[in-house]
Structures are given as structure tokens and as C-alpha cells.
mmCIF file of C-alpha atoms in Angstrom:
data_model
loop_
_atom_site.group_PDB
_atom_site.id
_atom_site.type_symbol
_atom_site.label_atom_id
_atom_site.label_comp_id
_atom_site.label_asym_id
_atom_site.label_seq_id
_atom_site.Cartn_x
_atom_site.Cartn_y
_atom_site.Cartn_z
ATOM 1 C CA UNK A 1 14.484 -16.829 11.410
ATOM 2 C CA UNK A 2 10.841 -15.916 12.582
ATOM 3 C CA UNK A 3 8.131 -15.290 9.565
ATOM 4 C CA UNK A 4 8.070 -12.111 7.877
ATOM 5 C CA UNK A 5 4.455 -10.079 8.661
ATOM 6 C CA UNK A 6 3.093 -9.520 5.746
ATOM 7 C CA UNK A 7 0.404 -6.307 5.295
ATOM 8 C CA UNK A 8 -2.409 -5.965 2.325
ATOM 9 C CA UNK A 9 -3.057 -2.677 1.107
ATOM 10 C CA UNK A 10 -6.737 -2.308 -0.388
ATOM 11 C CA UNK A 11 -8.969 -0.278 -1.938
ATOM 12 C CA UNK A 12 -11.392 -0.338 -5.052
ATOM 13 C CA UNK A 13 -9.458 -0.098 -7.584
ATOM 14 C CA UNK A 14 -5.954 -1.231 -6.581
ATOM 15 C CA UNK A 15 -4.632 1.471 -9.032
ATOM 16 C CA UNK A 16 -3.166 4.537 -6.975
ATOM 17 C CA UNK A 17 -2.751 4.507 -3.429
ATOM 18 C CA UNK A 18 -2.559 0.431 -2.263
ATOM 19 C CA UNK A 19 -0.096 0.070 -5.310
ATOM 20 C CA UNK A 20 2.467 3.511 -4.446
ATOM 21 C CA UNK A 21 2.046 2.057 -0.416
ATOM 22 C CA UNK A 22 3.097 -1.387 -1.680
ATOM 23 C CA UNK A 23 6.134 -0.170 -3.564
ATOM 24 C CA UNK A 24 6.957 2.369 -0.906
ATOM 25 C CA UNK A 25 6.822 -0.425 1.709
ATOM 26 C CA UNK A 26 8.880 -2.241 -0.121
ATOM 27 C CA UNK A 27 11.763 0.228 -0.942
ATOM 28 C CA UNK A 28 11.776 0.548 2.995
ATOM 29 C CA UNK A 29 11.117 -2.575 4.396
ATOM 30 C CA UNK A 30 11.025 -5.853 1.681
ATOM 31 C CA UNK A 31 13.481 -7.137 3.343
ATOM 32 C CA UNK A 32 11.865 -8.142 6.242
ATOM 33 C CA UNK A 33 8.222 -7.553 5.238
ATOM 34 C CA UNK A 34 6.055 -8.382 2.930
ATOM 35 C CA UNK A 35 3.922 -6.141 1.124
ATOM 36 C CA UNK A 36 0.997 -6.601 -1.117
ATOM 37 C CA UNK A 37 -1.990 -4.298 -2.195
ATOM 38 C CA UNK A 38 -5.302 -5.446 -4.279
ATOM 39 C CA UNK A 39 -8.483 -4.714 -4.735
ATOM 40 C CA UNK A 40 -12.621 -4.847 -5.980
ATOM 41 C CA UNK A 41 -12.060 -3.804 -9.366
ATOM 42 C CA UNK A 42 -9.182 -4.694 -11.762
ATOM 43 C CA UNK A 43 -7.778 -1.755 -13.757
ATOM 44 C CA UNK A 44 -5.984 -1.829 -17.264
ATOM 45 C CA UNK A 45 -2.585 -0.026 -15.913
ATOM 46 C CA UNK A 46 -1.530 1.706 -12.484
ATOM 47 C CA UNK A 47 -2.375 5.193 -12.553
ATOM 48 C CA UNK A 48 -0.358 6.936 -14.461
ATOM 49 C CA UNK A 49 0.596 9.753 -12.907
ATOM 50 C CA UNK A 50 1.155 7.986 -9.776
ATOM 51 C CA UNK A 51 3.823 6.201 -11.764
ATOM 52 C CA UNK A 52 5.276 9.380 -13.075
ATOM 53 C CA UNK A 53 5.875 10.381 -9.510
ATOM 54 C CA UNK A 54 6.966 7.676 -7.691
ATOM 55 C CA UNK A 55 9.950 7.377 -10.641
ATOM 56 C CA UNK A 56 10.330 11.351 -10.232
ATOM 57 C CA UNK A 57 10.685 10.951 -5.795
ATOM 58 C CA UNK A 58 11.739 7.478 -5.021
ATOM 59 C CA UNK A 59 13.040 6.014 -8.267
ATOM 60 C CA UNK A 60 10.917 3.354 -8.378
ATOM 61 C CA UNK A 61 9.287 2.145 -11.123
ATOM 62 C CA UNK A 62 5.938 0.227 -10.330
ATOM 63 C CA UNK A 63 5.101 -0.806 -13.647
ATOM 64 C CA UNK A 64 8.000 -2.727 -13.695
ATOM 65 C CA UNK A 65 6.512 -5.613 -10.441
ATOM 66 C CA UNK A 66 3.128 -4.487 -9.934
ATOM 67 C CA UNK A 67 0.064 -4.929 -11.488
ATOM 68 C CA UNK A 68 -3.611 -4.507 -10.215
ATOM 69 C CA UNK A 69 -4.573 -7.417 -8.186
ATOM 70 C CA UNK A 70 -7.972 -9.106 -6.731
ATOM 71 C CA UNK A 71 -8.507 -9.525 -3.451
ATOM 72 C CA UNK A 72 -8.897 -12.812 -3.913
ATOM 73 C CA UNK A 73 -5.224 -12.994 -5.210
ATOM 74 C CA UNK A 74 -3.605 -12.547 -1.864
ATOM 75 C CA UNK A 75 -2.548 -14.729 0.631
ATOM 76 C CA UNK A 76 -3.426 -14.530 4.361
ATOM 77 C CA UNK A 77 -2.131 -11.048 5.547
ATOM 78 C CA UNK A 78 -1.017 -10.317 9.059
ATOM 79 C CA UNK A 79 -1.933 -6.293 8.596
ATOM 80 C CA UNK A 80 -4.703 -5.036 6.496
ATOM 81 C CA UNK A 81 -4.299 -1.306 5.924
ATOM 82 C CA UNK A 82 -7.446 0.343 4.002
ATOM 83 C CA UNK A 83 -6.638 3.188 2.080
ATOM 84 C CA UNK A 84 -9.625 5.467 2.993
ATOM 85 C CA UNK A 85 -13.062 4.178 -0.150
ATOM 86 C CA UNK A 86 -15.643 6.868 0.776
ATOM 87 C CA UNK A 87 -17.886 4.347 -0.248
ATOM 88 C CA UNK A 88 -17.805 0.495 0.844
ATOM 89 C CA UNK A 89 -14.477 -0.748 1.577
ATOM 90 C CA UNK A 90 -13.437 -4.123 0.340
ATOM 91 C CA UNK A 91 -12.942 -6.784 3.068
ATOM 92 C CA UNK A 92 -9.736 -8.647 3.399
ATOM 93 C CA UNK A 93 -9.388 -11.627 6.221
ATOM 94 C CA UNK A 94 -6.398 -10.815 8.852
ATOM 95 C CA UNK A 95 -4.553 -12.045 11.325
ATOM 96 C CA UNK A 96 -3.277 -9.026 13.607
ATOM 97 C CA UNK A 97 -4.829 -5.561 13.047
ATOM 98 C CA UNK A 98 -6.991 -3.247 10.322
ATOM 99 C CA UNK A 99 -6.290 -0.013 9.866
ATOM 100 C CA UNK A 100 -8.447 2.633 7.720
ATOM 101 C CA UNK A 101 -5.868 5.365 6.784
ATOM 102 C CA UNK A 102 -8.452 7.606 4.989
ATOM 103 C CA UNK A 103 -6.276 8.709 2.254
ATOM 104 C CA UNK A 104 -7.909 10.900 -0.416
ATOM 105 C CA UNK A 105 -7.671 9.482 -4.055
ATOM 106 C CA UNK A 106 -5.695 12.010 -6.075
ATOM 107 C CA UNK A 107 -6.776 10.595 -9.660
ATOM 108 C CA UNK A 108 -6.986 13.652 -11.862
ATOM 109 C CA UNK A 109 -5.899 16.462 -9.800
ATOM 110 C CA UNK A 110 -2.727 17.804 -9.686
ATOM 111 C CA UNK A 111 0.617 16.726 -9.560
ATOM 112 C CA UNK A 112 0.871 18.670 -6.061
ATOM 113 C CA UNK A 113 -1.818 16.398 -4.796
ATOM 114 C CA UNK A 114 -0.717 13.212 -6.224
ATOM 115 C CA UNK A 115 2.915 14.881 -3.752
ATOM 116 C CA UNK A 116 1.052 14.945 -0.916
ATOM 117 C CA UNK A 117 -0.794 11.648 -0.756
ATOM 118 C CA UNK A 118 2.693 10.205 -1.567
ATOM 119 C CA UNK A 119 4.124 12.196 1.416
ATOM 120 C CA UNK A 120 1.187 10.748 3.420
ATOM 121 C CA UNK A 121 1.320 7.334 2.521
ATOM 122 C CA UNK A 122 5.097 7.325 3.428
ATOM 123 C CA UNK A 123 4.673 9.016 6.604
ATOM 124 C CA UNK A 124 2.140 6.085 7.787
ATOM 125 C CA UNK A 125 4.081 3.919 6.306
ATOM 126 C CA UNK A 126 6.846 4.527 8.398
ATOM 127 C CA UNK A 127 4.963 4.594 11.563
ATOM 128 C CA UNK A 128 3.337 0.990 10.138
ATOM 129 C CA UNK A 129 6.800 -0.278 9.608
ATOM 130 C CA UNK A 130 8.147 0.600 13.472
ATOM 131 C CA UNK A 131 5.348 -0.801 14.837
ATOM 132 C CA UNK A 132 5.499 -3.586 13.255
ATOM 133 C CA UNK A 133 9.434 -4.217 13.761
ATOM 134 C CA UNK A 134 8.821 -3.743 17.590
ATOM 135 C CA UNK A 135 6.090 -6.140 17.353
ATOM 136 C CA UNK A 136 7.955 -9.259 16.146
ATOM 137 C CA UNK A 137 11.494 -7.983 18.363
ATOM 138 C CA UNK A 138 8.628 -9.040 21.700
#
């Protein structure tokens, strides 16, 4: 059994976007990746209405495992997938590849947004995840 990859998702805050692409990677792929996301700043509670949604369109709750992390509280990642700061993005040692998906932060505007960042965050997700499963089948 070869080592699962594992990818860090990071941004500021570590309350929105890193934390819906961690869950999302791991509805699709925990099995046979792991998935973190952190960031700068601690927050009190994952954004709310990021919660609300994810239980609404995937069922998951991310209250219930995740948490806002520091940076620092991550081990070495293989992947290190920004989420897109607009102002200067956090730095996270890697082993593989960086990616900067410049994903707009939907805290406070509507729920429609909030639907299409999720949307987005899958869709790169998914492209994330098939690269990554064709990397370790070399």
C-alpha cells in the first residue's frame, strides 16, 4: 500500500472555502487522500452559512470534524491548493505542486453565491482528485 497524498487547503481565515474544499475532498476521496485546510487567522466557528449549505447539497455536516486550524497545525502536505486571498496569501511548505484557485470569498452575500463557490470548489476538486489518482497509478 503506497502513502496516501495528502493536499492543504489555505487561506486567511480557514473559515469558508479551505474548510467546504476539505470536507468536499473528503466525501469524494478520504479514502485514499488526505485532506486538510488551515489558515493565518483562527476564527470562533466555520462560516455559517457555508455550513447551512454544505448540509442542504452534500449532507455533510462540517461542524461536526472540522474546526479552524493554523498553519502551523498541519503536517507536511504533498499539494497545497490556495483558495484565491486578494491580499497576501499564507505560505504552506510542499512537496509536489501549489495551486492558486482564485476563488471569491462569498461571506455575506447570498445564498446563490455561497452555490456557486461550492459548485466551483467541487468542480476543481474533481479535476485535483484525477490528477492526483493518475499521479500515484505512474
Amino acid at each position: 500500500m503506497t502513502r496516501k497524498m495528502k493536499v492543504g487547503f489555505i487561506c486567511v481565515h480557514n473559515s469558508c472555502r479551505s474548510q467546504i474544499a476539505e470536507a468536499l475532498g473528503k466525501k469524494f476521496a478520504g479514502d485514499r487522500i488526505d485532506f486538510y485546510s488551515a489558515g493565518t487567522e483562527l476564527v470562533d466557528q466555520i462560516n455559517q452559512d457555508a455550513v447551512r449549505l454544505m448540509k442542504e447539497m452534500h449532507g455533510i455536516d462540517m461542524e461536526e470534524s472540522q474546526y479552524s486550524k493554523l498553519i502551523d497545525d498541519l503536517p507536511e502536505v504533498d499539494y497545497v491548493i490556495s483558495m484565491g486571498c486578494n491580499v497576501v496569501c499564507p505560505f504552506l511548505p510542499f512537496k509536489h505542486k501549489k495551486y492558486d484557485w482564485g476563488i471569491e470569498d462569498p461571506t455575506g452575500k447570498s445564498d446563490e453565491e455561497f452555490v456557486k463557490v461550492i459548485e466551483e470548489i467541487e468542480g476543481k476538486l474533481k479535476g485535483l482528485i484525477r490528477e492526483i489518482d493518475e499521479e500515484v497509478d505512474r
